[in-house]
Steps between C-alpha positions, in 0.01 A plus 500: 500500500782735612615723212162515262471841414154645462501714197237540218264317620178479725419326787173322600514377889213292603480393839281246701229296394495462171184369259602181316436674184794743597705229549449309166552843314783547678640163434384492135765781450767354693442209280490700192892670569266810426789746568641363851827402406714810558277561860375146605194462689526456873277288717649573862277315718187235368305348730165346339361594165309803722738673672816615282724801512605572153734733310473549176714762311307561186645595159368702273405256233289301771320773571185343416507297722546721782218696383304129490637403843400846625200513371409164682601612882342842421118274484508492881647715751636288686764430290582825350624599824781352449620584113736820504645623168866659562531608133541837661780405736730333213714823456564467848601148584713444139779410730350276732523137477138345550600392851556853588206592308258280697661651798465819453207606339285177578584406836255211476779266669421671834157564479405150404397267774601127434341349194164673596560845366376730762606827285571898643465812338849530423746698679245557791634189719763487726566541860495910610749541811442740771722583838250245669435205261392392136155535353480241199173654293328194237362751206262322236411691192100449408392264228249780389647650218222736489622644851852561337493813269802697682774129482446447835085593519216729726514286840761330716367300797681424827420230747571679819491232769297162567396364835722635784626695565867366416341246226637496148321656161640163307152347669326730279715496189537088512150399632262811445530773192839443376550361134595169599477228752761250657420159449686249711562217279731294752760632735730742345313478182272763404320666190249846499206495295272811408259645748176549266380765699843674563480893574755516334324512181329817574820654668841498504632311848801651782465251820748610743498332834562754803582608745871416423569126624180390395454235220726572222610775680832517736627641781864575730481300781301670774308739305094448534245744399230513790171726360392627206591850466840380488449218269326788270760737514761192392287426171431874438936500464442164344226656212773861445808272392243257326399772299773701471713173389218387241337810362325306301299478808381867462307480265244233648212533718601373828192308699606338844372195589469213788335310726437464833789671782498750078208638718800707711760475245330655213339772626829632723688448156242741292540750742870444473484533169259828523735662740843466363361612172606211291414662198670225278291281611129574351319348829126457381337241722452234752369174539435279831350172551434404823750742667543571887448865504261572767539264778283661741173450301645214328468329872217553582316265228699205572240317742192642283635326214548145658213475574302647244641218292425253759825399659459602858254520781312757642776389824761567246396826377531629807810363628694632135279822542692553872806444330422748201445772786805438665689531183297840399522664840911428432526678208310823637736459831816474263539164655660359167644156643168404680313583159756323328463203758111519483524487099730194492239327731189559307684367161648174742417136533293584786280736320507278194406179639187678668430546150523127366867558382441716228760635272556882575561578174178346355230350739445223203832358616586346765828447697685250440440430109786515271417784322790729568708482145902587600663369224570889364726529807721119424518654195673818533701370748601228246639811268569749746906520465489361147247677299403770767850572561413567833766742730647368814231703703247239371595129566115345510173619390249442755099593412447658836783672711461422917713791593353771296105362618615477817635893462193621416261391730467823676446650160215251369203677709591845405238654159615615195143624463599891484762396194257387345284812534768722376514215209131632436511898556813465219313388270709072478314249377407285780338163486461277782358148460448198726384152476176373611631232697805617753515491827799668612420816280129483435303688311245626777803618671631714212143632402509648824784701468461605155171668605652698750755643229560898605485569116220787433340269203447169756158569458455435152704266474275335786197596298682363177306166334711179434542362205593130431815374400450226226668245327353252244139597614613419834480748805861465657449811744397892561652814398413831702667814383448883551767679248856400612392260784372146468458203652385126364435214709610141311287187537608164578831628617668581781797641622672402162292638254713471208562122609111438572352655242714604202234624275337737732845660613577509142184650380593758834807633408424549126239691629676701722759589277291609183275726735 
Protein backbone atom coordinates (compact mmCIF):
# COMPACT_ATOMS: atom_id res chain seq x y z
CA UNK A 1 0.00 0.00 0.00
CA UNK A 2 2.82 2.35 1.12
CA UNK A 3 3.97 4.58 -1.76
CA UNK A 4 0.59 4.73 -4.14
CA UNK A 5 0.30 8.14 -5.00
CA UNK A 6 -3.16 9.59 -5.38
CA UNK A 7 -3.15 11.73 -8.41
CA UNK A 8 -5.78 12.13 -11.23
CA UNK A 9 -8.14 10.30 -10.03
CA UNK A 10 -11.36 10.09 -7.78
CA UNK A 11 -12.17 8.35 -4.91
CA UNK A 12 -15.44 6.57 -3.91
CA UNK A 13 -15.30 5.34 -0.02
CA UNK A 14 -18.17 3.26 1.01
CA UNK A 15 -18.37 2.19 4.40
CA UNK A 16 -20.56 -0.35 6.41
CA UNK A 17 -23.27 -2.39 5.35
CA UNK A 18 -23.32 -2.77 2.06
CA UNK A 19 -26.48 -4.08 -0.35
CA UNK A 20 -25.46 -7.27 -2.19
CA UNK A 21 -26.10 -5.53 -5.35
CA UNK A 22 -23.16 -3.10 -4.38
CA UNK A 23 -21.11 -5.81 -3.89
CA UNK A 24 -21.62 -7.72 -7.23
CA UNK A 25 -21.10 -4.29 -9.09
CA UNK A 26 -18.27 -3.82 -7.31
CA UNK A 27 -16.87 -7.19 -7.97
CA UNK A 28 -18.03 -7.27 -11.62
CA UNK A 29 -15.38 -4.46 -12.12
CA UNK A 30 -12.71 -5.92 -10.19
CA UNK A 31 -13.29 -8.83 -12.39
CA UNK A 32 -13.39 -6.83 -15.47
CA UNK A 33 -9.47 -5.13 -14.78
CA UNK A 34 -11.81 -2.03 -15.52
CA UNK A 35 -8.92 0.43 -14.84
CA UNK A 36 -7.51 -0.94 -11.33
CA UNK A 37 -4.24 -1.92 -12.27
CA UNK A 38 -2.10 1.18 -11.69
CA UNK A 39 -4.33 1.79 -8.09
CA UNK A 40 -5.58 -1.75 -7.04
CA UNK A 41 -8.64 -2.13 -5.15
CA UNK A 42 -8.38 -2.57 -1.42
CA UNK A 43 -10.61 -4.69 0.75
CA UNK A 44 -9.12 -3.96 4.37
CA UNK A 45 -11.35 -5.81 6.55
CA UNK A 46 -14.48 -8.46 5.23
CA UNK A 47 -16.43 -9.98 7.53
CA UNK A 48 -19.78 -11.52 5.92
CA UNK A 49 -21.17 -10.58 2.57
CA UNK A 50 -23.08 -7.55 4.79
CA UNK A 51 -20.70 -5.82 6.51
CA UNK A 52 -17.54 -4.67 4.33
CA UNK A 53 -15.30 -1.66 4.45
CA UNK A 54 -14.25 -0.94 0.98
CA UNK A 55 -11.91 1.39 -0.92
CA UNK A 56 -12.18 1.88 -4.16
CA UNK A 57 -10.04 4.50 -6.05
CA UNK A 58 -11.97 5.11 -9.19
CA UNK A 59 -10.52 6.06 -12.60
CA UNK A 60 -11.84 8.08 -14.87
CA UNK A 61 -12.79 5.64 -17.54
CA UNK A 62 -14.90 3.65 -14.83
CA UNK A 63 -16.70 6.38 -14.12
CA UNK A 64 -19.85 4.81 -14.96
CA UNK A 65 -19.78 2.78 -12.74
CA UNK A 66 -19.32 4.99 -9.92
CA UNK A 67 -22.14 6.95 -11.09
CA UNK A 68 -24.10 3.24 -11.19
CA UNK A 69 -22.73 2.27 -7.76
CA UNK A 70 -23.73 5.73 -6.51
CA UNK A 71 -26.73 5.86 -7.80
CA UNK A 72 -27.64 2.50 -5.98
CA UNK A 73 -26.63 3.62 -2.16
CA UNK A 74 -28.21 7.04 -2.95
CA UNK A 75 -32.03 4.78 -3.11
CA UNK A 76 -31.95 4.70 0.70
CA UNK A 77 -30.48 6.85 3.21
CA UNK A 78 -29.12 4.73 5.07
CA UNK A 79 -26.48 4.03 2.97
CA UNK A 80 -25.66 7.28 1.47
CA UNK A 81 -24.42 8.27 4.71
CA UNK A 82 -21.61 6.79 4.20
CA UNK A 83 -20.41 7.63 0.33
CA UNK A 84 -18.05 10.83 0.37
CA UNK A 85 -16.60 12.06 -2.95
CA UNK A 86 -12.94 13.65 -2.33
CA UNK A 87 -12.63 14.73 -6.00
CA UNK A 88 -12.22 18.10 -4.39
CA UNK A 89 -9.42 17.15 -2.03
CA UNK A 90 -7.12 15.48 -4.90
CA UNK A 91 -4.98 18.71 -5.34
CA UNK A 92 -4.34 18.38 -1.86
CA UNK A 93 -3.33 14.86 -1.02
CA UNK A 94 -1.20 14.30 -4.63
CA UNK A 95 1.59 13.40 -2.33
CA UNK A 96 0.09 11.16 -0.01
CA UNK A 97 0.32 7.53 -0.24
CA UNK A 98 -3.30 5.98 0.26
CA UNK A 99 -2.30 4.90 3.77
CA UNK A 100 -1.74 8.43 4.65
CA UNK A 101 -4.68 9.35 2.73
CA UNK A 102 -7.10 7.15 4.70
CA UNK A 103 -5.49 8.66 7.68
CA UNK A 104 -5.84 11.85 7.21
CA UNK A 105 -8.77 12.91 5.60
CA UNK A 106 -10.92 9.68 6.38
CA UNK A 107 -10.08 8.74 9.74
CA UNK A 108 -12.53 5.85 9.50
CA UNK A 109 -9.74 3.51 11.19
CA UNK A 110 -10.53 5.22 14.53
CA UNK A 111 -13.96 5.86 14.32
CA UNK A 112 -14.91 2.36 13.36
CA UNK A 113 -15.94 0.03 16.10
CA UNK A 114 -14.93 -3.70 15.44
CA UNK A 115 -16.52 -5.21 12.38
CA UNK A 116 -19.88 -3.48 13.34
CA UNK A 117 -19.28 -0.03 12.00
CA UNK A 118 -20.52 2.27 14.62
CA UNK A 119 -19.46 5.54 12.47
CA UNK A 120 -18.75 9.52 13.90
CA UNK A 121 -19.10 12.64 12.28
CA UNK A 122 -15.61 12.94 11.51
CA UNK A 123 -13.15 14.92 13.30
CA UNK A 124 -15.70 15.49 16.21
CA UNK A 125 -14.36 12.38 18.40
CA UNK A 126 -11.73 12.25 20.66
CA UNK A 127 -11.07 12.66 24.26
CA UNK A 128 -11.12 16.76 25.36
CA UNK A 129 -8.63 17.17 28.47
CA UNK A 130 -9.21 19.57 31.18
CA UNK A 131 -6.99 20.40 34.56
CA UNK A 132 -9.49 17.85 36.25
CA UNK A 133 -10.14 14.90 33.86
CA UNK A 134 -11.22 13.82 30.22
CA UNK A 135 -14.67 14.17 28.75
CA UNK A 136 -14.87 11.58 25.74
CA UNK A 137 -18.14 13.12 23.67
CA UNK A 138 -19.86 10.06 21.04
CA UNK A 139 -21.24 12.57 18.10
CA UNK A 140 -23.62 10.79 15.46
CA UNK A 141 -24.51 12.70 12.38
CA UNK A 142 -28.51 12.19 11.46
CA UNK A 143 -29.59 9.83 8.74
CA UNK A 144 -32.10 12.63 7.63
CA UNK A 145 -30.63 14.13 4.81
CA UNK A 146 -33.41 16.49 4.70
CA UNK A 147 -32.19 17.93 8.21
CA UNK A 148 -28.67 18.54 6.58
CA UNK A 149 -28.74 21.67 4.27
CA UNK A 150 -25.72 23.64 6.09
CA UNK A 151 -22.98 19.93 5.91
CA UNK A 152 -23.52 19.40 9.26
CA UNK A 153 -27.67 20.33 9.45
CA UNK A 154 -30.51 22.62 11.71
CA UNK A 155 -30.37 20.48 15.11
CA UNK A 156 -27.76 18.78 17.27
CA UNK A 157 -29.09 16.78 20.24
CA UNK A 158 -27.28 16.02 23.51
CA UNK A 159 -28.08 13.32 25.98
CA UNK A 160 -27.37 15.11 29.17
CA UNK A 161 -27.46 12.43 31.86
CA UNK A 162 -29.49 9.05 32.53
CA UNK A 163 -30.53 7.69 35.88
CA UNK A 164 -28.31 9.04 38.72
CA UNK A 165 -27.05 10.99 39.37
CA UNK A 166 -23.38 9.65 38.53
CA UNK A 167 -24.97 7.11 35.79
CA UNK A 168 -23.60 7.07 32.27
CA UNK A 169 -25.39 8.63 28.88
CA UNK A 170 -23.99 5.26 26.95
CA UNK A 171 -27.47 3.73 28.64
CA UNK A 172 -29.21 6.03 26.43
CA UNK A 173 -27.06 5.99 23.32
CA UNK A 174 -26.69 1.87 23.44
CA UNK A 175 -30.19 0.86 24.76
CA UNK A 176 -32.57 3.97 24.21
CA UNK A 177 -32.27 6.70 21.13
CA UNK A 178 -28.88 6.13 19.89
CA UNK A 179 -28.38 4.74 16.23
CA UNK A 180 -27.43 1.43 17.22
CA UNK A 181 -27.66 -1.29 19.74
CA UNK A 182 -25.05 -3.79 21.31
CA UNK A 183 -25.85 -7.20 20.80
CA UNK A 184 -23.99 -9.71 22.91
CA UNK A 185 -23.37 -12.54 20.70
CA UNK A 186 -21.06 -14.60 23.22
CA UNK A 187 -18.46 -13.28 25.57
CA UNK A 188 -16.16 -10.86 24.02
CA UNK A 189 -18.03 -11.08 20.84
CA UNK A 190 -20.31 -8.45 19.88
CA UNK A 191 -22.11 -6.79 16.78
CA UNK A 192 -24.62 -3.33 16.77
CA UNK A 193 -27.56 -3.38 14.72
CA UNK A 194 -29.84 -0.27 13.80
CA UNK A 195 -32.25 1.18 16.28
CA UNK A 196 -35.49 1.67 13.94
CA UNK A 197 -36.69 4.32 15.93
CA UNK A 198 -33.26 6.06 16.56
CA UNK A 199 -33.46 9.99 17.30
CA UNK A 200 -30.91 10.15 15.64
CA UNK A 201 -32.67 10.27 12.45
CA UNK A 202 -34.38 13.44 13.19
CA UNK A 203 -31.18 14.98 14.87
CA UNK A 204 -27.77 14.96 14.91
CA UNK A 205 -26.45 13.07 18.39
CA UNK A 206 -23.44 14.58 21.21
CA UNK A 207 -23.79 12.09 24.41
CA UNK A 208 -21.31 13.19 26.84
CA UNK A 209 -21.33 11.51 30.18
CA UNK A 210 -20.71 14.05 33.21
CA UNK A 211 -19.89 15.13 35.66
CA UNK A 212 -16.18 14.29 34.89
CA UNK A 213 -15.49 10.55 36.13
CA UNK A 214 -18.69 9.45 35.08
CA UNK A 215 -19.15 6.80 32.28
CA UNK A 216 -16.89 7.52 29.50
CA UNK A 217 -15.79 10.27 31.30
CA UNK A 218 -12.47 10.44 33.66
CA UNK A 219 -11.20 11.85 36.47
CA UNK A 220 -7.56 12.60 38.77
CA UNK A 221 -7.75 10.60 41.58
CA UNK A 222 -9.74 12.30 44.32
CA UNK A 223 -11.66 14.69 42.37
CA UNK A 224 -15.72 14.17 42.71
CA UNK A 225 -18.27 16.61 41.70
CA UNK A 226 -20.97 16.74 44.60
CA UNK A 227 -24.26 19.00 43.20
CA UNK A 228 -25.34 20.27 40.26
CA UNK A 229 -24.43 23.77 39.92
CA UNK A 230 -21.03 22.57 39.80
CA UNK A 231 -21.54 19.75 37.49
CA UNK A 232 -23.28 22.63 35.19
CA UNK A 233 -20.68 25.00 35.33
CA UNK A 234 -18.07 21.92 34.25
CA UNK A 235 -20.20 21.18 30.96
CA UNK A 236 -20.89 24.92 30.34
CA UNK A 237 -16.53 24.92 29.98
CA UNK A 238 -17.11 21.56 28.42
CA UNK A 239 -19.85 23.12 25.54
CA UNK A 240 -17.12 26.73 24.99
CA UNK A 241 -14.04 24.45 23.91
CA UNK A 242 -16.61 22.02 22.17
CA UNK A 243 -17.62 24.74 20.16
CA UNK A 244 -14.89 26.75 19.87
CA UNK A 245 -12.76 23.48 18.76
CA UNK A 246 -15.58 22.35 16.17
CA UNK A 247 -17.21 25.45 14.79
CA UNK A 248 -18.96 23.51 12.80
CA UNK A 249 -20.97 23.29 15.88
CA UNK A 250 -22.16 26.96 15.50
CA UNK A 251 -24.09 26.76 13.15
CA UNK A 252 -26.65 24.09 14.63
CA UNK A 253 -29.53 24.42 16.81
CA UNK A 254 -28.52 23.15 20.09
CA UNK A 255 -31.60 21.23 22.08
CA UNK A 256 -30.54 19.61 25.52
CA UNK A 257 -31.82 16.56 26.41
CA UNK A 258 -32.13 13.69 29.29
CA UNK A 259 -33.78 11.79 31.55
CA UNK A 260 -34.41 11.43 34.88
CA UNK A 261 -31.52 13.14 37.70
CA UNK A 262 -31.54 15.64 33.48
CA UNK A 263 -34.46 17.02 35.66
CA UNK A 264 -31.46 19.09 37.77
CA UNK A 265 -28.86 18.84 35.22
CA UNK A 266 -30.56 20.39 32.35
CA UNK A 267 -32.17 23.11 33.61
CA UNK A 268 -28.88 24.43 35.84
CA UNK A 269 -27.00 23.91 32.40
CA UNK A 270 -29.58 26.32 30.32
CA UNK A 271 -29.18 28.82 32.74
CA UNK A 272 -25.48 28.26 32.47
CA UNK A 273 -25.64 28.59 29.16
CA UNK A 274 -28.05 31.87 29.39
CA UNK A 275 -25.70 33.49 31.79
CA UNK A 276 -22.27 33.15 30.42
CA UNK A 277 -23.66 34.27 27.14
CA UNK A 278 -22.60 31.38 25.05
CA UNK A 279 -23.46 33.00 22.03
CA UNK A 280 -21.76 30.25 19.81
CA UNK A 281 -23.85 28.06 20.92
CA UNK A 282 -27.56 28.80 19.43
CA UNK A 283 -29.37 27.28 22.72
CA UNK A 284 -33.11 26.85 21.53
CA UNK A 285 -34.74 24.26 23.75
CA UNK A 286 -35.22 21.60 26.27
CA UNK A 287 -36.53 18.34 26.66
CA UNK A 288 -37.18 16.13 29.97
CA UNK A 289 -38.68 12.85 30.48
CA UNK A 290 -39.34 11.89 33.71
CA UNK A 291 -36.84 14.31 35.38
CA UNK A 292 -36.41 15.02 39.25
CA UNK A 293 -36.93 18.67 39.29
CA UNK A 294 -39.32 19.39 41.96
CA UNK A 295 -38.93 17.03 44.74
CA UNK A 296 -41.10 18.64 47.15
CA UNK A 297 -44.37 18.14 45.16
CA UNK A 298 -42.92 15.28 43.44
CA UNK A 299 -43.24 13.57 47.16
CA UNK A 300 -46.07 14.10 47.98
CA UNK A 301 -47.91 11.75 45.26
CA UNK A 302 -45.92 8.80 45.98
CA UNK A 303 -48.52 6.97 48.40
CA UNK A 304 -51.60 8.39 46.23
CA UNK A 305 -50.25 6.65 43.37
CA UNK A 306 -49.77 3.10 44.95
CA UNK A 307 -52.64 2.85 45.69
CA UNK A 308 -54.62 4.32 43.13
CA UNK A 309 -53.21 1.50 41.05
CA UNK A 310 -53.96 -0.97 43.64
CA UNK A 311 -50.71 -1.98 45.23
CA UNK A 312 -51.12 -0.96 48.81
CA UNK A 313 -53.58 -0.76 51.62
CA UNK A 314 -55.46 1.81 53.04
CA UNK A 315 -52.70 0.70 56.28
CA UNK A 316 -50.09 1.37 53.74
CA UNK A 317 -51.13 4.63 52.51
CA UNK A 318 -50.82 5.92 55.58
CA UNK A 319 -47.72 4.55 56.86
CA UNK A 320 -45.78 5.87 53.21
CA UNK A 321 -47.99 9.09 53.63
CA UNK A 322 -46.07 9.62 57.35
CA UNK A 323 -43.01 9.06 55.65
CA UNK A 324 -43.79 11.54 52.66
CA UNK A 325 -44.34 14.26 55.52
CA UNK A 326 -41.29 13.64 57.17
CA UNK A 327 -39.40 13.95 54.00
CA UNK A 328 -41.43 17.35 52.99
CA UNK A 329 -41.21 18.99 56.39
CA UNK A 330 -37.10 18.27 55.71
CA UNK A 331 -36.84 20.05 52.79
CA UNK A 332 -38.74 23.28 54.16
CA UNK A 333 -36.38 22.87 57.47
CA UNK A 334 -33.22 22.61 55.10
CA UNK A 335 -32.83 19.25 56.65
CA UNK A 336 -31.23 17.84 53.32
CA UNK A 337 -29.79 14.40 54.75
CA UNK A 338 -33.11 13.44 56.55
CA UNK A 339 -34.98 14.27 53.14
CA UNK A 340 -32.42 12.50 51.42
CA UNK A 341 -32.79 9.53 54.00
CA UNK A 342 -36.68 9.72 53.83
CA UNK A 343 -36.44 9.59 49.82
CA UNK A 344 -34.14 6.53 49.74
CA UNK A 345 -36.75 4.80 52.05
CA UNK A 346 -39.86 5.39 50.12
CA UNK A 347 -38.02 4.06 46.73
CA UNK A 348 -36.54 0.80 49.15
CA UNK A 349 -37.37 -2.84 49.48
CA UNK A 350 -39.44 -2.00 52.34
CA UNK A 351 -41.64 0.36 50.54
CA UNK A 352 -41.57 -1.86 47.48
CA UNK A 353 -42.51 -5.07 48.87
CA UNK A 354 -45.64 -3.29 50.55
CA UNK A 355 -46.34 -2.83 47.05
CA UNK A 356 -46.11 -6.56 45.71
CA UNK A 357 -42.44 -5.98 44.53
CA UNK A 358 -43.03 -3.82 41.81
CA UNK A 359 -40.43 -2.47 39.53
CA UNK A 360 -39.87 1.35 40.28
CA UNK A 361 -39.26 2.13 37.02
CA UNK A 362 -42.48 0.59 35.57
CA UNK A 363 -45.18 -0.91 37.96
CA UNK A 364 -45.73 -3.68 34.99
CA UNK A 365 -42.41 -5.10 36.15
CA UNK A 366 -41.55 -6.64 38.80
CA UNK A 367 -38.27 -7.17 40.77
CA UNK A 368 -36.42 -9.67 40.17
CA UNK A 369 -37.02 -10.37 36.26
CA UNK A 370 -34.16 -10.22 33.97
CA UNK A 371 -34.99 -7.38 32.19
CA UNK A 372 -32.09 -5.09 32.87
CA UNK A 373 -30.01 -5.27 29.32
CA UNK A 374 -25.99 -4.40 30.32
CA UNK A 375 -24.36 -5.71 27.56
CA UNK A 376 -23.66 -1.82 26.20
CA UNK A 377 -21.40 -1.53 29.27
CA UNK A 378 -19.19 -5.34 28.51
CA UNK A 379 -19.01 -3.80 25.46
CA UNK A 380 -17.28 -0.62 25.79
CA UNK A 381 -15.27 -1.92 28.27
CA UNK A 382 -14.26 -4.64 25.73
CA UNK A 383 -12.87 -1.53 23.41
CA UNK A 384 -12.18 0.96 25.87
CA UNK A 385 -8.12 1.16 25.52
CA UNK A 386 -8.23 -0.23 21.99
CA UNK A 387 -10.76 1.54 19.98
CA UNK A 388 -11.73 4.24 22.65
CA UNK A 389 -8.23 4.96 23.26
CA UNK A 390 -9.10 5.63 26.59
CA UNK A 391 -6.44 8.05 28.89
CA UNK A 392 -4.97 6.73 32.03
CA UNK A 393 -7.66 8.76 34.06
CA UNK A 394 -10.19 6.15 32.77
CA UNK A 395 -9.24 2.44 33.43
CA UNK A 396 -13.09 0.89 33.53
CA UNK A 397 -16.36 2.08 32.43
CA UNK A 398 -18.87 1.50 34.98
CA UNK A 399 -22.88 2.43 34.10
CA UNK A 400 -23.41 4.01 37.46
CA UNK A 401 -20.58 5.73 39.57
CA UNK A 402 -20.97 4.95 43.74
CA UNK A 403 -18.84 7.86 44.67
CA UNK A 404 -20.31 10.57 42.63
CA UNK A 405 -24.26 9.19 43.81
CA UNK A 406 -23.11 8.96 46.98
CA UNK A 407 -21.76 12.89 46.60
CA UNK A 408 -24.83 14.10 45.76
CA UNK A 409 -27.22 13.01 48.06
CA UNK A 410 -27.55 16.24 49.82
CA UNK A 411 -28.09 17.74 46.42
CA UNK A 412 -30.94 15.25 45.11
CA UNK A 413 -33.91 17.02 47.20
CA UNK A 414 -33.00 20.47 46.25
CA UNK A 415 -35.62 22.01 42.84
CA UNK A 416 -34.47 23.16 39.79
CA UNK A 417 -38.04 24.40 39.42
CA UNK A 418 -37.05 28.31 39.26
CA UNK A 419 -34.43 27.27 36.20
CA UNK A 420 -36.86 26.14 34.65
CA UNK A 421 -39.02 29.26 34.99
CA UNK A 422 -36.34 31.48 33.75
CA UNK A 423 -36.20 28.63 30.84
CA UNK A 424 -39.89 29.95 30.20
CA UNK A 425 -39.78 33.93 30.76
CA UNK A 426 -36.65 33.58 27.95
CA UNK A 427 -38.52 32.46 25.65
CA UNK A 428 -36.43 28.18 25.43
CA UNK A 429 -38.29 25.67 24.20
CA UNK A 430 -39.22 23.52 27.00
CA UNK A 431 -40.84 20.15 26.86
CA UNK A 432 -41.23 17.92 29.68
CA UNK A 433 -42.65 14.40 29.28
CA UNK A 434 -43.17 11.38 31.54
CA UNK A 435 -44.33 7.90 31.30
CA UNK A 436 -47.57 6.63 32.41
CA UNK A 437 -46.26 3.95 34.38
CA UNK A 438 -43.21 5.12 36.91
CA UNK A 439 -43.06 5.03 40.18
CA UNK A 440 -40.07 6.71 41.30
CA UNK A 441 -40.87 9.87 39.10
CA UNK A 442 -44.58 9.70 38.45
CA UNK A 443 -46.55 11.58 36.56
CA UNK A 444 -49.10 12.84 39.33
CA UNK A 445 -46.07 14.02 41.04
CA UNK A 446 -44.76 16.16 38.16
CA UNK A 447 -48.33 17.48 37.18
CA UNK A 448 -48.24 18.96 40.42
CA UNK A 449 -45.40 20.97 40.10
CA UNK A 450 -45.79 22.02 36.65
CA UNK A 451 -49.08 23.70 37.70
CA UNK A 452 -47.56 25.68 40.20
CA UNK A 453 -45.01 27.11 37.49
CA UNK A 454 -44.41 31.09 38.54
CA UNK A 455 -44.56 31.78 34.70
CA UNK A 456 -47.36 34.65 34.03
CA UNK A 457 -48.96 32.34 31.06
CA UNK A 458 -49.49 29.03 33.62
CA UNK A 459 -52.91 29.72 33.20
CA UNK A 460 -53.36 29.07 29.72
CA UNK A 461 -51.32 26.73 29.46
CA UNK A 462 -53.57 25.08 32.32
CA UNK A 463 -56.60 26.04 30.30
CA UNK A 464 -54.78 24.67 27.07
CA UNK A 465 -56.72 21.33 25.41
CA UNK A 466 -54.61 18.12 24.75
CA UNK A 467 -54.19 16.74 21.80
CA UNK A 468 -53.26 13.04 21.11
CA UNK A 469 -50.11 11.78 20.11
CA UNK A 470 -50.61 9.04 17.37
CA UNK A 471 -48.93 6.49 15.64
CA UNK A 472 -50.40 4.01 13.08
CA UNK A 473 -54.01 4.98 14.22
CA UNK A 474 -52.88 4.17 17.56
CA UNK A 475 -53.08 6.65 20.61
CA UNK A 476 -49.47 6.30 22.18
CA UNK A 477 -49.98 9.41 24.62
CA UNK A 478 -51.01 13.33 25.23
CA UNK A 479 -49.49 16.47 24.21
CA UNK A 480 -50.36 19.78 26.23
CA UNK A 481 -48.69 22.92 25.06
CA UNK A 482 -49.21 26.75 25.57
CA UNK A 483 -46.54 28.54 23.05
CA UNK A 484 -42.98 27.54 24.17
CA UNK A 485 -44.06 25.14 27.01
CA UNK A 486 -45.34 21.60 26.69
CA UNK A 487 -45.76 18.63 28.21
CA UNK A 488 -46.91 14.89 26.85
CA UNK A 489 -47.56 12.03 28.94
CA UNK A 490 -46.46 8.44 27.05
CA UNK A 491 -48.59 5.31 27.42
CA UNK A 492 -47.51 1.95 28.20
CA UNK A 493 -44.20 3.23 29.37
CA UNK A 494 -42.52 4.04 32.18
CA UNK A 495 -39.55 5.45 33.40
CA UNK A 496 -37.83 4.47 30.02
CA UNK A 497 -39.91 5.85 27.56
CA UNK A 498 -37.78 5.56 24.64
CA UNK A 499 -37.16 1.78 25.73
CA UNK A 500 -41.05 1.16 26.45
CA UNK A 501 -42.53 2.71 23.87
CA UNK A 502 -40.39 3.75 20.89
CA UNK A 503 -43.05 4.99 18.64
CA UNK A 504 -44.68 7.36 20.96
CA UNK A 505 -41.23 8.96 22.09
CA UNK A 506 -40.46 9.05 18.51
CA UNK A 507 -43.62 10.55 17.31
CA UNK A 508 -42.69 13.13 20.65
CA UNK A 509 -39.62 14.46 19.73
CA UNK A 510 -40.38 14.95 15.99
CA UNK A 511 -42.99 16.86 17.28
CA UNK A 512 -41.23 18.87 19.50
CA UNK A 513 -38.64 19.76 17.27
CA UNK A 514 -40.73 20.85 14.10
CA UNK A 515 -42.98 23.11 16.45
Amino acid sequence: MKGIKMQQIDILIIISQIPEIIIQLILSCINQKCAFSQVGVTIIEQHSSDAIFVIIPVKTQCKKLRNQIQKNIQKNDIYSDWIIQFSPLLRRCANYSLDRFLQIIVGCRSEIIHRNRICYIKGLRGWIDSRWGNVLPHVFKTRNHELRPNKIGRYFGYLAEMCGPGCSSQFGNFQEIGPYKVVEVSKDNYKVEERPQSWNKLTHQLFVDQPLRVGMSGAKDGFVVSNTETAAKYFANFLRVLYNKHTILQRTQLYIMGESFAGHYIPAIAIQILTQKLTIVNFKGVAIGDGWTQPFQQFSQYASYLYTIGTITERQFKIIQNNIAIGQNAILDGNMKLAYKQFDLLSDDETINMAGGINVYNFRQYQGQDIEDTSHERFLNFYLKTQFKAPTTKTQFEGCDGPTFDAFALDIPTSRKGDIEVLLESNIKVLLFNGQLDYIVNTPGAVMWMSQLNWDKIGQWKSAKKEMIVVNKETQGTWKQYENFIYATIYTAGHMVPTDNPLGAYAMLEKFLTM
